PDB file of C-alpha atoms and ligand atoms in Angstrom:
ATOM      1  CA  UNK A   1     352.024 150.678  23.786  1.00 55.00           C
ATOM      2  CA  UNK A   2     354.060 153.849  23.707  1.00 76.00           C
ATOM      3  CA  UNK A   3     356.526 152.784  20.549  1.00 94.00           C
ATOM      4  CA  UNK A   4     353.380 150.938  18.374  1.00 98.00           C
ATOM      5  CA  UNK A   5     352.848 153.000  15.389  1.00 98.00           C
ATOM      6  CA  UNK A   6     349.762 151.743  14.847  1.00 98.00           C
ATOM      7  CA  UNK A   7     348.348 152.657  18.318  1.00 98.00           C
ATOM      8  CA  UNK A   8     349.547 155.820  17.143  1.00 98.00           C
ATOM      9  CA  UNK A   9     348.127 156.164  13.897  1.00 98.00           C
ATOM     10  CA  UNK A  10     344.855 155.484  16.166  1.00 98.00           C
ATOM     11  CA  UNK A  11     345.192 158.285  17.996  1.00 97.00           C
ATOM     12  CA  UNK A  12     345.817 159.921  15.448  1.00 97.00           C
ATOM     13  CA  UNK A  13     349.284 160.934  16.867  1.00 97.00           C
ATOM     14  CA  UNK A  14     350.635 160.241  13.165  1.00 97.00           C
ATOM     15  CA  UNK A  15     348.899 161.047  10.640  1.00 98.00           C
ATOM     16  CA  UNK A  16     347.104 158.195   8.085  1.00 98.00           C
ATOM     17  CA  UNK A  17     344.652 157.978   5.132  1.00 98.00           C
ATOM     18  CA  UNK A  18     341.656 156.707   6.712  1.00 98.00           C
ATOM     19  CA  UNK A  19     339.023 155.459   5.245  1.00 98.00           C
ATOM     20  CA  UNK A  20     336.695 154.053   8.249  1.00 98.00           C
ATOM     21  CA  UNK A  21     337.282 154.657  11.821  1.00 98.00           C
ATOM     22  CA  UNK A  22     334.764 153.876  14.814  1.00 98.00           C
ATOM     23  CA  UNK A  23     335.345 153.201  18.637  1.00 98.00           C
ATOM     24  CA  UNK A  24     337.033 149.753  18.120  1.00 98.00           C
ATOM     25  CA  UNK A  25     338.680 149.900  14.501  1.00 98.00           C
ATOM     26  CA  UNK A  26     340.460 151.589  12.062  1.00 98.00           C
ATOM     27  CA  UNK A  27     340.931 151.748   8.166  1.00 98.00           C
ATOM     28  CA  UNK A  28     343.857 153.264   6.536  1.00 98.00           C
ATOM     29  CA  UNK A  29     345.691 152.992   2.955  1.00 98.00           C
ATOM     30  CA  UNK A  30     349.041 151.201   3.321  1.00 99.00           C
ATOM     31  CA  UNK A  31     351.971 153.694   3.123  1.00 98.00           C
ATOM     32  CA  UNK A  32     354.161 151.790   0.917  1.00 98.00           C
ATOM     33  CA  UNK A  33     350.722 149.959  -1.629  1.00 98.00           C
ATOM     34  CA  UNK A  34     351.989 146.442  -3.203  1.00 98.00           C
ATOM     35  CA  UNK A  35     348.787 146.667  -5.378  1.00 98.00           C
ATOM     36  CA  UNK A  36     346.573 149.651  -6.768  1.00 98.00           C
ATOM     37  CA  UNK A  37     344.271 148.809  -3.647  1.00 98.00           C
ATOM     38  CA  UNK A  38     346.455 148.263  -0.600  1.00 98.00           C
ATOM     39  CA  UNK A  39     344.584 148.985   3.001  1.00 98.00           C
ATOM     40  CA  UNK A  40     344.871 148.030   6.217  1.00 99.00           C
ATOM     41  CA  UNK A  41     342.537 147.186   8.737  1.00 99.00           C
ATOM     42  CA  UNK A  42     343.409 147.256  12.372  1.00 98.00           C
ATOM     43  CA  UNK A  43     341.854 146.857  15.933  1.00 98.00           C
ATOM     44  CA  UNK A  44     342.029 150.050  18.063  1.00 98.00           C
ATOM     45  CA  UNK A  45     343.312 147.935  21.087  1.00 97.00           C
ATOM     46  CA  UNK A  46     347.033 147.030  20.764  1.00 98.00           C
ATOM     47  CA  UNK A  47     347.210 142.913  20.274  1.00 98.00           C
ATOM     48  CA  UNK A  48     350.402 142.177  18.808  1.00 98.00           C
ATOM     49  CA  UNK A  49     349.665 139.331  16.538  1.00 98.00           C
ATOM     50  CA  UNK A  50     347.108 136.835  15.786  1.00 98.00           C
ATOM     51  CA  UNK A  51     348.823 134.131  18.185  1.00 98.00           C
ATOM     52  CA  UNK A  52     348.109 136.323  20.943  1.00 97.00           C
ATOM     53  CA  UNK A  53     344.282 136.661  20.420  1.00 97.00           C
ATOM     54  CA  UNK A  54     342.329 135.661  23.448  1.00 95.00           C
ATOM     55  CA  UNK A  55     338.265 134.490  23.774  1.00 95.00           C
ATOM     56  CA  UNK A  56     337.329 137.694  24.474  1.00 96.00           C
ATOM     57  CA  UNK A  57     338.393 139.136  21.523  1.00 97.00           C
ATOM     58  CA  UNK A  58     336.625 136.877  18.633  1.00 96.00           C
ATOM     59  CA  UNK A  59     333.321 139.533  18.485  1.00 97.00           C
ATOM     60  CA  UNK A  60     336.281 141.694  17.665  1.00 97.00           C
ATOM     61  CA  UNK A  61     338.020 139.606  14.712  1.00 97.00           C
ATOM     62  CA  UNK A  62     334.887 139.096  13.413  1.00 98.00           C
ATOM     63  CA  UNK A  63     333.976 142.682  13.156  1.00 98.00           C
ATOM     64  CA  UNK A  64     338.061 143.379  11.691  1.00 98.00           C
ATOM     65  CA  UNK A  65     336.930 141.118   8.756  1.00 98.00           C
ATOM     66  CA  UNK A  66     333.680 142.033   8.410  1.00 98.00           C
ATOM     67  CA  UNK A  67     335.097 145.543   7.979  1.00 98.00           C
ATOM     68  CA  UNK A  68     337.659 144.554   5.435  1.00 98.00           C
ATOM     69  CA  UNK A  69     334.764 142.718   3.921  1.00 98.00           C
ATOM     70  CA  UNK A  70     332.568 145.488   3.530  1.00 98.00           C
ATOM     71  CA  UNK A  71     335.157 148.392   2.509  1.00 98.00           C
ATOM     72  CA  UNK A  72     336.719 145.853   0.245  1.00 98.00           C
ATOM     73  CA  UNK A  73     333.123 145.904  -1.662  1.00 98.00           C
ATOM     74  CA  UNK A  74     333.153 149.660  -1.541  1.00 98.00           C
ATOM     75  CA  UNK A  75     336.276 150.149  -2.927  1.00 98.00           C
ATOM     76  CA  UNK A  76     335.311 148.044  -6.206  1.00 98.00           C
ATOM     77  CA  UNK A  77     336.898 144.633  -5.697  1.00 98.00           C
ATOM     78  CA  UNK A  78     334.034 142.023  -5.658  1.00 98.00           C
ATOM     79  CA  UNK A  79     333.763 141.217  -8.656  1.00 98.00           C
ATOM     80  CA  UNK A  80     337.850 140.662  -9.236  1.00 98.00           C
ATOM     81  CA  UNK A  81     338.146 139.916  -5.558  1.00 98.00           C
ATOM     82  CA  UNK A  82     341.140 140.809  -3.133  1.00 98.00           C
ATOM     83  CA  UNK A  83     343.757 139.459  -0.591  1.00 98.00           C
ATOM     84  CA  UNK A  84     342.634 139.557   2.759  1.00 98.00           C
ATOM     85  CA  UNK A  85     346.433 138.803   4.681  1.00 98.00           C
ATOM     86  CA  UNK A  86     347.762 138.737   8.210  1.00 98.00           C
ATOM     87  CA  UNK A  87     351.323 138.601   8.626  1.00 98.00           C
ATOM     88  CA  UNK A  88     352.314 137.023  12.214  1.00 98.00           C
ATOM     89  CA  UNK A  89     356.038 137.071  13.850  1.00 98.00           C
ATOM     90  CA  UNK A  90     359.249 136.886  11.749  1.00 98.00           C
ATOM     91  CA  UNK A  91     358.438 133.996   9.713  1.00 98.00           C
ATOM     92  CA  UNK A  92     355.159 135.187   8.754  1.00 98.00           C
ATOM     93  CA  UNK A  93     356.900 138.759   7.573  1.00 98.00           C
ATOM     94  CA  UNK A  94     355.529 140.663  10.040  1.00 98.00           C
ATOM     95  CA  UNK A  95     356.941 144.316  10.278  1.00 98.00           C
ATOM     96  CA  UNK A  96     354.506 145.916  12.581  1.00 98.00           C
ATOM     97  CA  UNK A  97     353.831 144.527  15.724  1.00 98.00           C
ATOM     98  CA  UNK A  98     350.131 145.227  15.744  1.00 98.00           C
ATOM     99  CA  UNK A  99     347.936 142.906  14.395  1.00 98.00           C
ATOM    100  CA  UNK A 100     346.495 144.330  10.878  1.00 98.00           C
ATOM    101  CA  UNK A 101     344.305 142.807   8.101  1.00 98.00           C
ATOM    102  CA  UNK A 102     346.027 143.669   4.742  1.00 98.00           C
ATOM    103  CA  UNK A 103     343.482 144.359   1.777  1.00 98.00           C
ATOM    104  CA  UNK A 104     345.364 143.813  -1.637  1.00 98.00           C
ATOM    105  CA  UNK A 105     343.235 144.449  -4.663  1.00 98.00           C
ATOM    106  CA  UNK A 106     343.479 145.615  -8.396  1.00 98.00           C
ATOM    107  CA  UNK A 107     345.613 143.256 -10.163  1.00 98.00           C
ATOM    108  CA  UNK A 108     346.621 139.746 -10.365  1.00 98.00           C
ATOM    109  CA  UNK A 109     348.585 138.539  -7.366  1.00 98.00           C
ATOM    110  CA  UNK A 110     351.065 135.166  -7.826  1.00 97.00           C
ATOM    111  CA  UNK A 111     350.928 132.522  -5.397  1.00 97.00           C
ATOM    112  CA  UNK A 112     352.610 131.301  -4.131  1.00 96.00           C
ATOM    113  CA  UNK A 113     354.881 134.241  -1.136  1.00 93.00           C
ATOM    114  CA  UNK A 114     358.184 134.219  -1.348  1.00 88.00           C
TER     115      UNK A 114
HETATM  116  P1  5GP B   1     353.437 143.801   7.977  1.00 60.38           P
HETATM  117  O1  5GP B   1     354.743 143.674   7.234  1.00 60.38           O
HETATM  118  O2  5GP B   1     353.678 143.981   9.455  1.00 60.38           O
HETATM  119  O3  5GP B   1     352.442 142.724   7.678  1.00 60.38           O
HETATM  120  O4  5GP B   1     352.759 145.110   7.413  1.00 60.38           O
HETATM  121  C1  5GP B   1     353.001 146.374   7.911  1.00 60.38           C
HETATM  122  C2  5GP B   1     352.514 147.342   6.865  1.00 60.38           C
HETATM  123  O5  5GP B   1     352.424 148.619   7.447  1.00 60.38           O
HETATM  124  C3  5GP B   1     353.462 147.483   5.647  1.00 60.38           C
HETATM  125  O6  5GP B   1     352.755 147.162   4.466  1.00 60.38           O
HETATM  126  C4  5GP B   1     353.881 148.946   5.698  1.00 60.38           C
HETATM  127  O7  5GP B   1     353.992 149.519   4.427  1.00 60.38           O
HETATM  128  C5  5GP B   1     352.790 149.583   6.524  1.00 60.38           C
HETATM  129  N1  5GP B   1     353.211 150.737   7.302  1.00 60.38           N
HETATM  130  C6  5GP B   1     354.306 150.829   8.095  1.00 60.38           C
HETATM  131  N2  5GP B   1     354.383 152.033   8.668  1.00 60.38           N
HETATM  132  C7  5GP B   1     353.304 152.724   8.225  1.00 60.38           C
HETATM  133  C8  5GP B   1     352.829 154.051   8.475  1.00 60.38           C
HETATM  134  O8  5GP B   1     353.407 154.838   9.218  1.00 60.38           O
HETATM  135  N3  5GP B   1     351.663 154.413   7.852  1.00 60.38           N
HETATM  136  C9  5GP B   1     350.990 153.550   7.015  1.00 60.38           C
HETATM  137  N4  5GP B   1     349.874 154.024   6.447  1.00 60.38           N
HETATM  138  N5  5GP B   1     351.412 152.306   6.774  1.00 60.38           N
HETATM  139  C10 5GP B   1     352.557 151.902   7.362  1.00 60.38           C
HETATM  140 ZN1   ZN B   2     349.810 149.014  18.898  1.00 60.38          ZN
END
């Protein structure tokens, strides 16, 4: 996906604040944070939204929240908790058409969206 700028950010063709990267996933802070903790979580390969996840990739989706889990933890939000979100298509208020995990954390968030 030449235009994705999250396959980008993965190759690290533009630049990002990671904070966990391995073969199959990346972490980076959220360029424009909604809440004192705002990260994203994405898979390395470009699937374009959670409607278009297939069979094969459900090790994968488990290992995306399991990540956002785990960094969630480290980052100091279990006791408070978080927001673990995926946006999908227009109505869902998706902007980037690569599926991400958003992890909002560090102060109250209303329910419910606008
Ligand atoms: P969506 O609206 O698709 O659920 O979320 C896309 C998120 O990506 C937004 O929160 C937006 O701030 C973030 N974002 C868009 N472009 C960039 C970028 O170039 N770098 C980073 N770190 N975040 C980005
Ligand atoms: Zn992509």
């Amino acid at each position: 996906m030449n235009d994705c700028i999250f396959c980008k950010i993965a190759a690290g063709e533009i630049p990002s604040k990671k904070i966990f990267e391995d073969d199959d996933i990346l972490a980076f802070h959220d360029i424009t944070p909604q809440s004192p903790v705002h990260f994203l979580v994405i898979p390395k390969k470009h699937i374009r939204n959670i409607m278009e996840l297939g069979e094969g990739d459900i090790l994968l989706v488990g290992r995306l929240l399991n990540k956002a889990q785990e960094l969630a933890v480290s980052l100091g939000c279990a006791e408070k908790g978080a927001r673990f979100v995926i946006n999908c298509k227009a109505d869902g208020g998706q902007t980037v058409d690569h599926l991400h995990v958003h992890v909002l954390a560090g102060r109250p968030l209303a329910w419910p969206p606008g």
